[in-house]
Amino acid sequence: MKEIQRYELIGKEFFQLSTLELAKALLGCLLVKESKEGVASGYIVETEAYMGPLDRAAHSYNNRRTKRTEVMFGEAGLVYTYVMHTHCLVNVVSGEIDRPEAVLIRAVEPFEGLELMYKRRGMMKETNLTSGPGKLTKALGISREDYGRNFYEPPLFIAKGYTPDSISSGKRIGIENSGEAKDYPWRFWITDNPFRSR
DNA sequence: CCGCGGATAGCA
DNA sequence: GCTATCCGCGGT
């Protein structure tokens, strides 16, 4: 409990924003993971919006509803994690119930628990610790066990951070096989932040 | 820049 | 069973 009081928690209402608005509003927020090993956190500096049934790049394209995508149909603020190859990626479920949209967290700026992050990731430049969706989950200790949790209560939660000076947007990454959807400008980052991905 | 690792889901 | 994937790294 004493841990929590250091953070300004955000309520579940925060996640009711439209998916594109949420993707921008999450920039500058603090992503915190508590574990047995300790606490690690970072400010979110890069996100991507996945717009559900009409978005070919989304797992929920065409309302595909399976064991994996099920949580996307739930309420905003739930945790959607999934594993690709050797990495785990983390998303914030958004949109109304039965509208399977989500925001992928692509990069954070390390804040607390630097030692723990180096231990999990190995020694390297600080700007390389969490500058990618697979890197930050490893550094923060986020895994598929977090699937279905919510982002407004421990052990994995989002707290108030700072308001970015400026936000940039552009094409999403790694979805070359998604037809026209690959060009939609649904990636957002804090302008000039050195901790964003490539 | 290229290739591969080696998890998982989704569909045949 | 087979294939694709919201990636990272280490070798060219």
XYZ file of N, CA and C (backbone and C1' of nucleotides) in Angstrom:
762
model
N 0.833 -1.212 0.000
C 0.000 0.000 0.000
C 0.864 1.257 0.000
N 1.935 1.234 0.789
C 2.788 2.423 0.807
C 3.368 2.731 -0.572
N 3.550 1.658 -1.353
C 4.035 1.865 -2.724
C 3.082 2.744 -3.521
N 1.811 2.395 -3.419
C 0.799 3.020 -4.262
C 0.690 4.520 -4.036
N 0.878 4.924 -2.776
C 0.633 6.324 -2.452
C 1.607 7.270 -3.131
N 2.648 6.719 -3.701
C 3.592 7.571 -4.420
C 3.073 7.925 -5.810
N 1.995 7.270 -6.221
C 1.489 7.503 -7.571
C 0.155 8.215 -7.538
N -0.089 8.999 -8.581
C -1.409 9.588 -8.739
C -2.175 8.696 -9.713
N -2.984 7.822 -9.134
C -3.666 6.830 -9.954
C -4.709 7.478 -10.840
N -4.972 6.842 -11.969
C -6.065 7.313 -12.808
C -7.192 6.308 -12.712
N -8.418 6.783 -12.752
C -9.575 5.900 -12.622
C -9.894 5.219 -13.933
N -10.809 4.277 -13.872
C -11.145 3.550 -15.096
C -11.836 4.429 -16.124
N -12.404 5.565 -15.678
C -13.080 6.473 -16.618
C -12.119 6.987 -17.690
N -10.873 7.136 -17.291
C -9.855 7.644 -18.219
C -9.852 6.872 -19.535
N -10.108 5.569 -19.419
C -9.985 4.698 -20.589
C -11.196 4.769 -21.514
N -12.196 5.560 -21.116
C -13.405 5.693 -21.937
C -13.192 6.579 -23.156
N -12.074 7.278 -23.217
C -11.778 8.087 -24.397
C -11.844 7.236 -25.650
N -12.093 7.876 -26.784
C -12.050 7.127 -28.038
C -10.632 6.593 -28.222
N -10.500 5.533 -28.990
C -9.215 4.854 -29.094
C -8.090 5.777 -29.564
N -8.367 6.602 -30.570
C -7.309 7.492 -31.061
C -6.958 8.546 -30.020
N -7.960 9.050 -29.313
C -7.694 10.022 -28.248
C -6.915 9.372 -27.106
N -7.288 8.148 -26.784
C -6.594 7.441 -25.703
C -5.126 7.196 -26.062
N -4.899 6.836 -27.321
C -3.524 6.575 -27.757
C -2.653 7.807 -27.530
N -3.232 8.992 -27.719
C -2.477 10.235 -27.484
C -2.429 10.586 -25.996
N -3.556 10.364 -25.306
C -3.613 10.729 -23.880
C -2.676 9.874 -23.036
N -2.360 8.665 -23.513
C -1.467 7.785 -22.753
C -0.025 8.264 -22.793
N 0.314 9.091 -23.787
C 1.693 9.588 -23.884
C 1.995 10.465 -22.675
N 3.092 10.172 -22.006
C 3.453 10.921 -20.802
C 2.952 10.272 -19.521
N 2.028 9.319 -19.630
C 1.553 8.611 -18.431
C 2.608 7.606 -17.966
N 2.532 7.272 -16.693
C 3.502 6.348 -16.106
C 2.937 4.935 -16.104
N 3.673 3.999 -16.678
C 3.300 2.585 -16.678
C 4.116 1.887 -15.602
N 3.418 1.285 -14.635
C 4.085 0.716 -13.459
C 3.797 -0.780 -13.361
N 4.831 -1.564 -13.089
C 4.645 -2.997 -12.826
C 5.324 -3.359 -11.516
N 4.518 -3.905 -10.608
C 5.050 -4.408 -9.344
C 5.212 -5.907 -9.458
N 6.316 -6.410 -8.939
C 6.531 -7.857 -8.934
C 7.313 -8.217 -7.685
N 7.524 -9.496 -7.498
C 8.299 -9.952 -6.342
C 9.702 -9.360 -6.363
N 10.213 -9.164 -7.558
C 11.580 -8.641 -7.684
C 11.661 -7.153 -7.361
N 10.516 -6.468 -7.401
C 10.521 -5.039 -7.141
C 9.629 -4.305 -8.121
N 9.718 -2.977 -8.079
C 8.883 -2.136 -8.924
C 9.720 -1.575 -10.069
N 9.152 -1.591 -11.256
C 9.798 -0.932 -12.389
C 8.728 -0.114 -13.109
N 9.097 1.058 -13.581
C 8.113 1.901 -14.254
C 8.778 2.768 -15.308
N 7.947 3.273 -16.213
C 8.454 4.182 -17.240
C 7.330 5.020 -17.800
N 7.680 6.193 -18.311
C 6.700 7.065 -18.964
C 6.460 6.591 -20.392
N 5.205 6.464 -20.744
C 4.858 6.014 -22.092
C 5.221 7.110 -23.100
N 6.006 6.749 -24.104
C 6.431 7.758 -25.085
C 6.014 7.416 -26.516
N 5.473 6.205 -26.729
C 5.053 5.830 -28.076
C 3.924 4.805 -28.007
N 2.883 5.014 -28.821
C 1.718 4.112 -28.831
C 1.246 3.894 -30.269
N 0.431 2.870 -30.447
C -0.253 2.661 -31.721
C -1.695 2.276 -31.456
N -2.602 2.811 -32.267
C -4.024 2.475 -32.140
C -4.389 1.355 -33.101
N -5.157 0.396 -32.604
C -5.682 -0.691 -33.432
C -7.197 -0.626 -33.357
N -7.817 -0.394 -34.538
C -9.188 0.080 -34.575
C -10.244 -0.993 -34.810
N -9.921 -2.224 -34.523
C -10.937 -3.258 -34.489
C -11.388 -3.783 -35.839
N -12.687 -4.061 -35.985
C -13.236 -4.802 -37.120
C -12.823 -4.287 -38.489
N -12.630 -2.975 -38.625
C -12.342 -2.409 -39.939
C -10.852 -2.244 -40.203
N -10.033 -2.633 -39.240
C -8.591 -2.398 -39.327
C -7.874 -3.715 -39.601
N -7.413 -3.866 -40.822
C -6.807 -5.155 -41.204
C -5.605 -5.521 -40.365
N -4.984 -4.536 -39.754
C -3.795 -4.824 -38.957
C -4.140 -5.298 -37.546
N -5.409 -5.188 -37.172
C -5.815 -5.551 -35.805
C -6.114 -7.042 -35.707
N -5.798 -7.615 -34.563
C -6.129 -9.029 -34.348
C -7.630 -9.240 -34.394
N -8.375 -8.197 -34.107
C -9.841 -8.293 -34.071
C -10.467 -7.869 -35.397
N -9.646 -7.809 -36.445
C -10.172 -7.469 -37.771
C -11.345 -8.384 -38.124
N -12.383 -7.774 -38.684
C -13.543 -8.560 -39.094
C -14.241 -9.219 -37.897
N -14.089 -8.572 -36.746
C -14.706 -9.082 -35.514
C -14.248 -10.482 -35.134
N -13.037 -10.818 -35.521
C -12.519 -12.132 -35.155
C -12.472 -12.242 -33.623
N -13.222 -13.177 -33.134
C -13.375 -13.325 -31.683
C -12.948 -14.720 -31.279
N -11.804 -14.803 -30.644
C -11.230 -16.093 -30.270
C -10.728 -15.989 -28.835
N -10.152 -17.063 -28.383
C -9.602 -17.065 -27.037
C -8.623 -15.911 -26.847
N -7.802 -15.672 -27.862
C -6.797 -14.621 -27.738
C -7.429 -13.227 -27.748
N -8.331 -12.980 -28.682
C -8.869 -11.622 -28.841
C -10.023 -11.320 -27.896
N -10.465 -12.312 -27.161
C -11.666 -12.151 -26.329
C -11.619 -10.892 -25.458
N -10.470 -10.630 -24.853
C -10.393 -9.494 -23.924
C -10.614 -8.163 -24.640
N -10.328 -8.116 -25.926
C -10.537 -6.871 -26.677
C -12.009 -6.495 -26.760
N -12.882 -7.480 -26.594
C -14.334 -7.224 -26.639
C -14.863 -6.752 -25.288
N -14.002 -6.765 -24.296
C -14.412 -6.362 -22.960
C -14.305 -4.855 -22.756
N -14.346 -4.437 -21.497
C -14.393 -2.997 -21.234
C -13.021 -2.345 -21.340
N -13.064 -1.063 -21.624
C -11.836 -0.292 -21.773
C -11.034 -0.310 -20.475
N -9.722 -0.398 -20.617
C -8.849 -0.405 -19.454
C -8.344 -1.786 -19.096
N -8.800 -2.811 -19.820
C -8.290 -4.162 -19.573
C -6.929 -4.337 -20.247
N -6.191 -5.307 -19.771
C -4.850 -5.596 -20.278
C -4.921 -6.700 -21.330
N -4.411 -6.400 -22.521
C -4.300 -7.417 -23.572
C -2.821 -7.665 -23.838
N -2.333 -8.810 -23.393
C -0.965 -9.202 -23.713
C -1.012 -10.397 -24.646
N -0.036 -10.483 -25.505
C 0.095 -11.697 -26.312
C 1.547 -11.877 -26.671
N 1.887 -13.101 -27.031
C 3.279 -13.448 -27.307
C 3.488 -13.595 -28.795
N 4.517 -12.964 -29.308
C 4.923 -13.221 -30.685
C 6.394 -13.593 -30.691
N 6.728 -14.692 -31.368
C 8.079 -15.229 -31.337
C 8.533 -15.323 -29.875
N 9.608 -14.645 -29.546
C 10.125 -14.780 -28.183
C 9.713 -13.615 -27.289
N 8.817 -12.757 -27.788
C 8.518 -11.524 -27.052
C 7.046 -11.402 -26.694
N 6.797 -10.692 -25.604
C 5.431 -10.404 -25.189
C 5.143 -8.932 -25.484
N 3.939 -8.648 -26.009
C 3.548 -7.270 -26.294
C 2.337 -6.925 -25.447
N 2.243 -5.640 -25.053
C 1.153 -5.240 -24.161
C 0.293 -4.132 -24.781
N -1.016 -4.322 -24.676
C -1.997 -3.378 -25.211
C -2.991 -2.973 -24.143
N -3.539 -1.757 -24.298
C -4.625 -1.277 -23.454
C -5.923 -1.432 -24.244
N -6.853 -2.221 -23.730
C -8.143 -2.359 -24.410
C -8.889 -1.029 -24.335
N -9.527 -0.653 -25.447
C -10.246 0.615 -25.505
C -11.570 0.402 -26.219
N -12.349 1.467 -26.320
C -13.643 1.371 -26.987
C -14.701 0.769 -26.082
N -15.942 0.891 -26.536
C -17.051 0.360 -25.754
C -17.018 -1.164 -25.756
N -17.816 -1.741 -24.849
C -17.965 -3.196 -24.828
C -18.384 -3.664 -26.218
N -17.807 -4.763 -26.649
C -18.087 -5.345 -27.964
C -17.546 -4.533 -29.135
N -16.741 -3.526 -28.840
C -15.985 -2.859 -29.910
C -14.515 -3.134 -29.646
N -13.977 -4.131 -30.336
C -12.654 -4.677 -29.988
C -11.499 -3.821 -30.479
N -11.267 -2.706 -29.801
C -10.173 -1.817 -30.155
C -9.119 -1.830 -29.044
N -7.914 -1.368 -29.372
C -6.840 -1.402 -28.370
C -5.726 -0.434 -28.748
N -4.919 -0.107 -27.759
C -3.738 0.735 -27.966
C -2.504 -0.066 -27.562
N -1.593 -0.252 -28.510
C -0.327 -0.937 -28.232
C 0.665 0.046 -27.624
N 1.285 -0.343 -26.529
C 2.338 0.481 -25.936
C 3.664 0.078 -26.559
N 4.279 0.993 -27.296
C 5.465 0.660 -28.092
C 6.790 1.062 -27.457
N 6.775 2.040 -26.563
C 8.028 2.444 -25.936
C 7.744 3.254 -24.680
N 8.625 3.120 -23.702
C 8.537 3.929 -22.488
C 9.917 4.519 -22.186
N 9.893 5.554 -21.362
C 11.126 6.179 -20.891
C 11.354 5.714 -19.464
N 12.434 4.976 -19.171
C 12.621 4.390 -17.844
C 12.533 5.446 -16.739
N 11.834 5.092 -15.653
C 11.700 6.025 -14.525
C 12.230 5.399 -13.246
N 11.567 4.370 -12.742
C 12.028 3.709 -11.513
C 12.457 2.284 -11.807
N 13.323 1.778 -10.962
C 13.718 0.375 -11.070
C 14.740 0.136 -12.168
N 15.588 1.112 -12.411
C 16.604 0.971 -13.455
C 17.465 -0.272 -13.249
N 17.855 -0.523 -11.995
C 18.690 -1.696 -11.733
C 18.005 -2.984 -12.135
N 16.718 -3.047 -11.777
C 15.933 -4.233 -12.116
C 15.819 -4.389 -13.635
N 15.634 -3.277 -14.310
C 15.530 -3.336 -15.768
C 16.833 -3.801 -16.398
N 17.954 -3.292 -15.908
C 19.246 -3.743 -16.442
C 19.449 -5.224 -16.157
N 19.014 -5.649 -14.988
C 19.145 -7.061 -14.637
C 18.337 -7.928 -15.603
N 17.162 -7.448 -15.965
C 16.309 -8.240 -16.859
C 16.754 -8.167 -18.315
N 17.356 -7.056 -18.694
C 17.675 -6.827 -20.105
C 19.152 -6.955 -20.421
N 20.002 -6.900 -19.423
C 21.432 -6.879 -19.673
C 21.917 -5.446 -19.750
N 23.216 -5.264 -19.605
C 23.755 -3.901 -19.632
C 23.730 -3.370 -21.059
N 23.289 -2.172 -21.191
C 23.214 -1.538 -22.504
C 22.908 -0.062 -22.305
N 22.892 0.663 -23.384
C 22.542 2.080 -23.287
C 21.126 2.209 -22.724
N 20.938 3.208 -21.895
C 19.617 3.398 -21.292
C 18.542 3.603 -22.360
N 18.904 4.242 -23.457
C 17.913 4.496 -24.513
C 17.510 3.220 -25.247
N 18.183 2.119 -24.963
C 17.844 0.855 -25.623
C 17.101 -0.104 -24.688
N 16.912 0.310 -23.455
C 16.311 -0.584 -22.452
C 14.852 -0.892 -22.744
N 14.111 0.118 -23.122
C 12.642 -0.005 -23.230
C 12.101 0.601 -24.515
N 12.972 0.738 -25.536
C 12.594 1.452 -26.758
C 12.034 0.524 -27.822
N 11.035 -0.275 -27.430
C 10.366 -1.167 -28.358
C 9.366 -1.982 -27.575
N 8.310 -2.464 -28.231
C 7.227 -3.132 -27.511
C 7.637 -4.416 -26.803
N 8.604 -5.147 -27.379
C 9.065 -6.366 -26.737
C 10.090 -6.063 -25.650
N 10.866 -5.002 -25.867
C 11.893 -4.628 -24.886
C 11.260 -4.148 -23.587
N 10.232 -3.311 -23.709
C 9.683 -2.723 -22.486
C 8.955 -3.764 -21.642
N 8.339 -4.755 -22.265
C 7.670 -5.772 -21.457
C 8.695 -6.593 -20.692
N 9.825 -6.852 -21.325
C 10.870 -7.606 -20.628
C 11.451 -6.780 -19.480
N 11.718 -5.505 -19.741
C 12.308 -4.639 -18.721
C 11.367 -4.463 -17.529
N 10.072 -4.337 -17.807
C 9.106 -4.093 -16.731
C 8.569 -5.394 -16.125
N 8.863 -6.520 -16.755
C 8.369 -7.789 -16.231
C 6.905 -8.035 -16.535
N 6.450 -7.548 -17.693
C 5.064 -7.787 -18.115
C 5.029 -9.057 -18.947
N 4.042 -9.933 -18.674
C 3.993 -11.209 -19.380
C 2.546 -11.583 -19.666
N 2.371 -12.758 -20.273
C 1.010 -13.160 -20.605
C 0.196 -13.482 -19.370
N 0.854 -13.563 -18.224
C 0.088 -13.718 -16.983
C -0.714 -12.462 -16.657
N -0.348 -11.371 -17.285
C -1.071 -10.118 -17.042
C -2.322 -9.989 -17.913
N -2.482 -10.913 -18.858
C -3.657 -10.909 -19.731
C -4.939 -10.869 -18.900
N -5.829 -9.920 -19.230
C -7.135 -9.871 -18.567
C -7.171 -9.060 -17.287
N -5.996 -8.598 -16.817
C -6.002 -7.687 -15.671
C -6.527 -6.335 -16.136
N -6.525 -5.328 -15.218
C -6.876 -3.983 -15.658
C -5.761 -3.026 -15.298
N -5.797 -1.871 -15.963
C -4.706 -0.893 -15.836
C -4.967 0.166 -14.768
N -5.995 -0.024 -13.941
C -6.230 0.986 -12.908
C -6.041 0.430 -11.499
N -5.521 -0.804 -11.391
C -5.196 -1.383 -10.088
C -3.869 -2.139 -10.205
N -3.136 -2.252 -9.094
C -1.918 -3.064 -9.110
C -2.263 -4.521 -9.459
N -1.281 -5.280 -9.896
C 0.148 -4.942 -9.926
C 0.623 -4.244 -11.201
N -0.252 -4.127 -12.180
C 0.148 -3.477 -13.435
C -0.807 -2.325 -13.666
N -0.320 -1.099 -13.548
C -1.240 0.026 -13.652
C -0.605 1.250 -14.293
N -1.484 2.171 -14.664
C -1.056 3.411 -15.294
C -1.381 4.554 -14.349
N -0.395 5.425 -14.125
C -0.567 6.570 -13.226
C -0.288 7.859 -13.992
N -0.699 8.966 -13.392
C -0.466 10.253 -14.047
C 1.018 10.523 -14.157
N 1.423 11.130 -15.254
C 2.817 11.463 -15.462
C 2.939 12.931 -15.788
N 3.350 13.218 -16.995
C 3.482 14.618 -17.415
C 2.736 14.819 -18.730
N 2.520 16.078 -19.078
C 1.869 16.402 -20.344
C 2.941 16.702 -21.387
N 2.955 15.946 -22.474
C 3.993 16.157 -23.497
C 3.886 17.551 -24.120
N 5.025 18.122 -24.476
C 5.023 19.418 -25.164
C 4.398 19.290 -26.542
N 4.742 18.190 -27.220
C 4.315 18.056 -28.609
C 4.212 16.576 -28.964
N 3.191 16.240 -29.761
C 2.965 14.858 -30.173
C 3.092 14.744 -31.682
N 3.817 13.728 -32.156
C 3.930 13.458 -33.587
C 3.155 12.197 -33.926
N 2.815 12.021 -35.212
C 2.130 10.796 -35.615
C 2.673 10.314 -36.946
N 2.434 9.047 -37.234
C 2.905 8.472 -38.488
C 2.377 7.063 -38.655
N 2.888 6.381 -39.675
C 2.442 5.020 -39.956
C 2.839 4.074 -38.844
N 2.064 3.020 -38.703
C 2.385 1.998 -37.711
C 3.505 1.100 -38.240
N 4.081 0.346 -37.310
C 5.266 -0.464 -37.610
C 4.908 -1.949 -37.699
N 5.536 -2.621 -38.647
C 5.476 -4.081 -38.653
C 4.179 -4.689 -39.132
N 3.455 -3.964 -39.965
C 2.163 -4.474 -40.444
C 2.094 -4.381 -41.963
N 3.223 -4.676 -42.611
C 3.337 -4.513 -44.059
C 2.316 -5.319 -44.839
N 1.816 -6.373 -44.211
C 0.905 -7.273 -44.908
C -0.561 -6.938 -44.658
N -0.859 -5.684 -44.396
C -2.215 -5.317 -43.986
C -2.924 -4.387 -44.957
N -2.575 -4.488 -46.246
C -3.263 -3.684 -47.248
C -3.154 -2.205 -46.959
N -4.218 -1.485 -47.252
C -4.201 -0.034 -47.056
C -3.981 0.350 -45.606
N -4.365 -0.517 -44.711
C -4.287 -0.188 -43.288
C -2.868 0.135 -42.850
N -1.889 -0.372 -43.618
C -0.499 -0.144 -43.209
C -0.125 1.333 -43.253
N -0.847 2.112 -44.012
C -0.502 3.529 -44.167
C -1.275 4.461 -43.244
N -2.214 3.931 -42.496
C -2.974 4.810 -41.609
C -2.058 5.405 -40.540
N -2.192 6.705 -40.256
C -1.256 7.376 -39.329
C -1.656 7.194 -37.872
N -1.656 5.956 -37.430
C -2.182 5.652 -36.102
C -1.097 5.309 -35.086
N 0.119 5.750 -35.386
C 1.197 5.646 -34.402
C 1.463 7.048 -33.853
N 1.633 7.139 -32.557
C 1.836 8.441 -31.916
C 3.054 8.377 -31.009
N 3.815 9.456 -30.970
C 4.953 9.489 -30.063
C 5.197 10.920 -29.589
N 5.907 11.032 -28.481
C 6.275 12.346 -27.975
C 7.416 12.866 -28.844
N 7.181 13.993 -29.468
C 8.124 14.538 -30.444
C 9.532 14.626 -29.861
N 10.479 14.091 -30.623
C 11.908 14.139 -30.275
C 12.290 13.353 -29.028
N 11.401 12.547 -28.499
C 11.789 11.777 -27.311
C 12.799 10.689 -27.690
N 13.945 10.650 -27.009
C 15.004 9.707 -27.397
C 14.699 8.246 -27.036
N 13.620 7.996 -26.320
C 13.313 6.620 -25.897
C 12.268 5.945 -26.770
N 11.863 6.576 -27.861
C 10.913 5.938 -28.775
C 11.620 4.798 -29.517
N 10.826 3.939 -30.190
C 11.434 2.841 -30.946
C 12.027 3.391 -32.246
N 12.751 2.580 -32.968
C 13.503 2.984 -34.165
C 12.989 4.261 -34.803
P 17.778 -0.883 -44.789
O 18.220 -2.375 -45.173
C 18.826 -2.655 -46.408
C 19.571 -3.972 -46.285
C 18.666 -5.125 -45.816
O 18.851 -6.216 -46.685
C 20.603 -4.951 -44.437
P 17.657 -7.020 -47.269
O 18.010 -8.486 -46.813
C 19.355 -8.953 -46.940
C 19.648 -10.003 -45.890
C 18.463 -10.944 -45.666
O 18.973 -12.246 -45.650
C 19.194 -10.086 -43.599
P 17.923 -13.448 -46.057
O 18.078 -14.379 -44.781
C 19.386 -14.731 -44.317
C 19.307 -15.209 -42.875
C 18.100 -16.114 -42.616
O 18.482 -17.029 -41.630
C 17.978 -14.293 -41.189
P 18.190 -18.632 -41.903
O 17.829 -19.063 -40.413
C 18.800 -18.847 -39.389
C 18.136 -18.246 -38.188
C 16.869 -19.021 -37.747
O 17.013 -19.386 -36.418
C 16.554 -16.728 -37.599
P 16.787 -20.908 -35.966
O 16.818 -20.784 -34.389
C 17.626 -19.790 -33.751
C 16.770 -18.938 -32.846
C 15.682 -19.725 -32.096
O 15.827 -19.444 -30.724
C 14.773 -17.774 -33.090
P 15.636 -20.661 -29.729
O 14.073 -20.745 -29.482
C 13.334 -19.565 -29.186
C 11.896 -19.818 -29.609
C 11.376 -21.177 -29.110
O 10.004 -21.032 -28.820
C 11.193 -21.104 -31.423
P 9.327 -22.234 -27.917
O 8.197 -21.391 -27.216
C 8.468 -20.028 -26.861
C 7.183 -19.260 -26.879
C 5.950 -20.104 -26.615
O 5.051 -19.331 -25.867
C 5.787 -19.141 -28.777
P 3.814 -20.010 -25.147
O 2.621 -19.791 -26.162
C 2.301 -18.451 -26.520
C 1.438 -18.444 -27.742
C 0.259 -19.405 -27.701
O -0.861 -18.600 -27.417
C 1.252 -19.178 -29.856
P -2.335 -19.295 -27.273
O -2.907 -18.852 -28.694
C -2.615 -17.533 -29.127
C -3.137 -17.328 -30.518
C -4.545 -17.859 -30.745
O -5.153 -16.946 -31.592
C -3.069 -18.915 -32.248
P -6.757 -16.948 -31.718
O -6.944 -17.539 -33.184
C -6.475 -16.737 -34.263
C -6.455 -17.571 -35.512
C -7.772 -18.311 -35.738
O -8.205 -17.975 -37.024
C -5.936 -19.775 -35.940
P -9.694 -18.314 -37.505
O -9.357 -19.391 -38.639
C -8.408 -19.047 -39.661
C -7.893 -20.320 -40.284
C -9.008 -21.287 -40.716
O -8.762 -21.720 -42.021
C -7.375 -22.402 -39.497
P -10.024 -22.322 -42.929
O -9.257 -23.569 -43.559
C -7.960 -23.374 -44.139
C -7.273 -24.722 -44.291
C -8.212 -25.814 -44.759
O -7.830 -26.247 -46.053
C -7.018 -26.500 -42.783
P 0.936 -34.384 -36.716
O 1.371 -32.997 -37.393
C 1.694 -33.225 -38.724
C 1.104 -32.092 -39.523
C 2.077 -30.921 -39.535
O 2.596 -30.765 -40.826
C -0.168 -30.199 -39.176
P 3.003 -30.475 -42.075
O 2.559 -28.958 -42.352
C 1.403 -28.705 -43.115
C 1.068 -27.248 -42.994
C 2.308 -26.362 -43.106
O 2.000 -25.342 -43.998
C 1.080 -25.788 -41.197
P 3.214 -24.554 -44.722
O 2.745 -23.069 -44.411
C 1.364 -22.720 -44.519
C 1.104 -21.541 -43.635
C 2.232 -20.495 -43.689
O 1.657 -19.261 -44.047
C 1.636 -20.957 -41.458
P 2.529 -18.066 -44.594
O 2.100 -16.936 -43.567
C 0.716 -16.680 -43.346
C 0.591 -15.887 -42.063
C 1.576 -14.714 -41.966
O 0.864 -13.551 -41.600
C 1.773 -16.114 -40.061
P 1.458 -12.109 -41.673
O 1.705 -11.876 -40.118
C 0.617 -12.090 -39.223
C 1.133 -12.017 -37.804
C 2.119 -10.877 -37.525
O 1.693 -10.185 -36.359
C 2.928 -12.902 -36.673
P 0.541 -9.106 -36.342
O 1.359 -7.914 -35.687
C 2.152 -7.026 -36.458
C 2.664 -5.925 -35.524
C 3.430 -6.448 -34.328
O 4.422 -5.497 -33.936
C 1.474 -5.355 -33.586
P 5.948 -5.771 -34.620
O 6.577 -6.858 -33.624
C 6.702 -6.631 -32.243
C 8.045 -7.097 -31.727
C 9.189 -6.114 -31.925
O 9.864 -5.952 -30.699
C 9.798 -8.243 -32.728
P 11.045 -5.018 -30.443
O 12.290 -5.999 -30.426
C 12.364 -6.939 -29.361
C 13.678 -7.667 -29.401
C 14.881 -6.738 -29.467
O 15.812 -7.236 -28.532
C 14.902 -8.224 -31.313
P 17.158 -6.453 -28.319
O 18.184 -7.394 -29.108
C 18.240 -8.779 -28.743
C 19.057 -9.494 -29.771
C 20.422 -8.839 -29.975
O 21.419 -9.791 -29.728
C 19.359 -9.296 -32.043
P 22.848 -9.286 -29.372
O 23.721 -10.409 -30.097
C 23.098 -11.558 -30.686
C 23.604 -11.762 -32.108
C 25.014 -11.229 -32.352
O 25.689 -12.190 -33.144
C 23.561 -10.349 -33.955
P 27.267 -12.069 -33.407
O 27.361 -12.172 -34.993
C 26.844 -13.337 -35.659
C 26.485 -12.970 -37.072
C 27.689 -12.515 -37.906
O 27.808 -13.307 -39.074
C 25.872 -11.012 -38.117
P 29.138 -13.422 -39.910
O 28.565 -12.868 -41.278
C 29.100 -11.786 -41.929
C 28.035 -11.198 -42.829
C 28.668 -10.301 -43.861
O 28.593 -10.954 -45.146
C 26.789 -9.260 -42.818
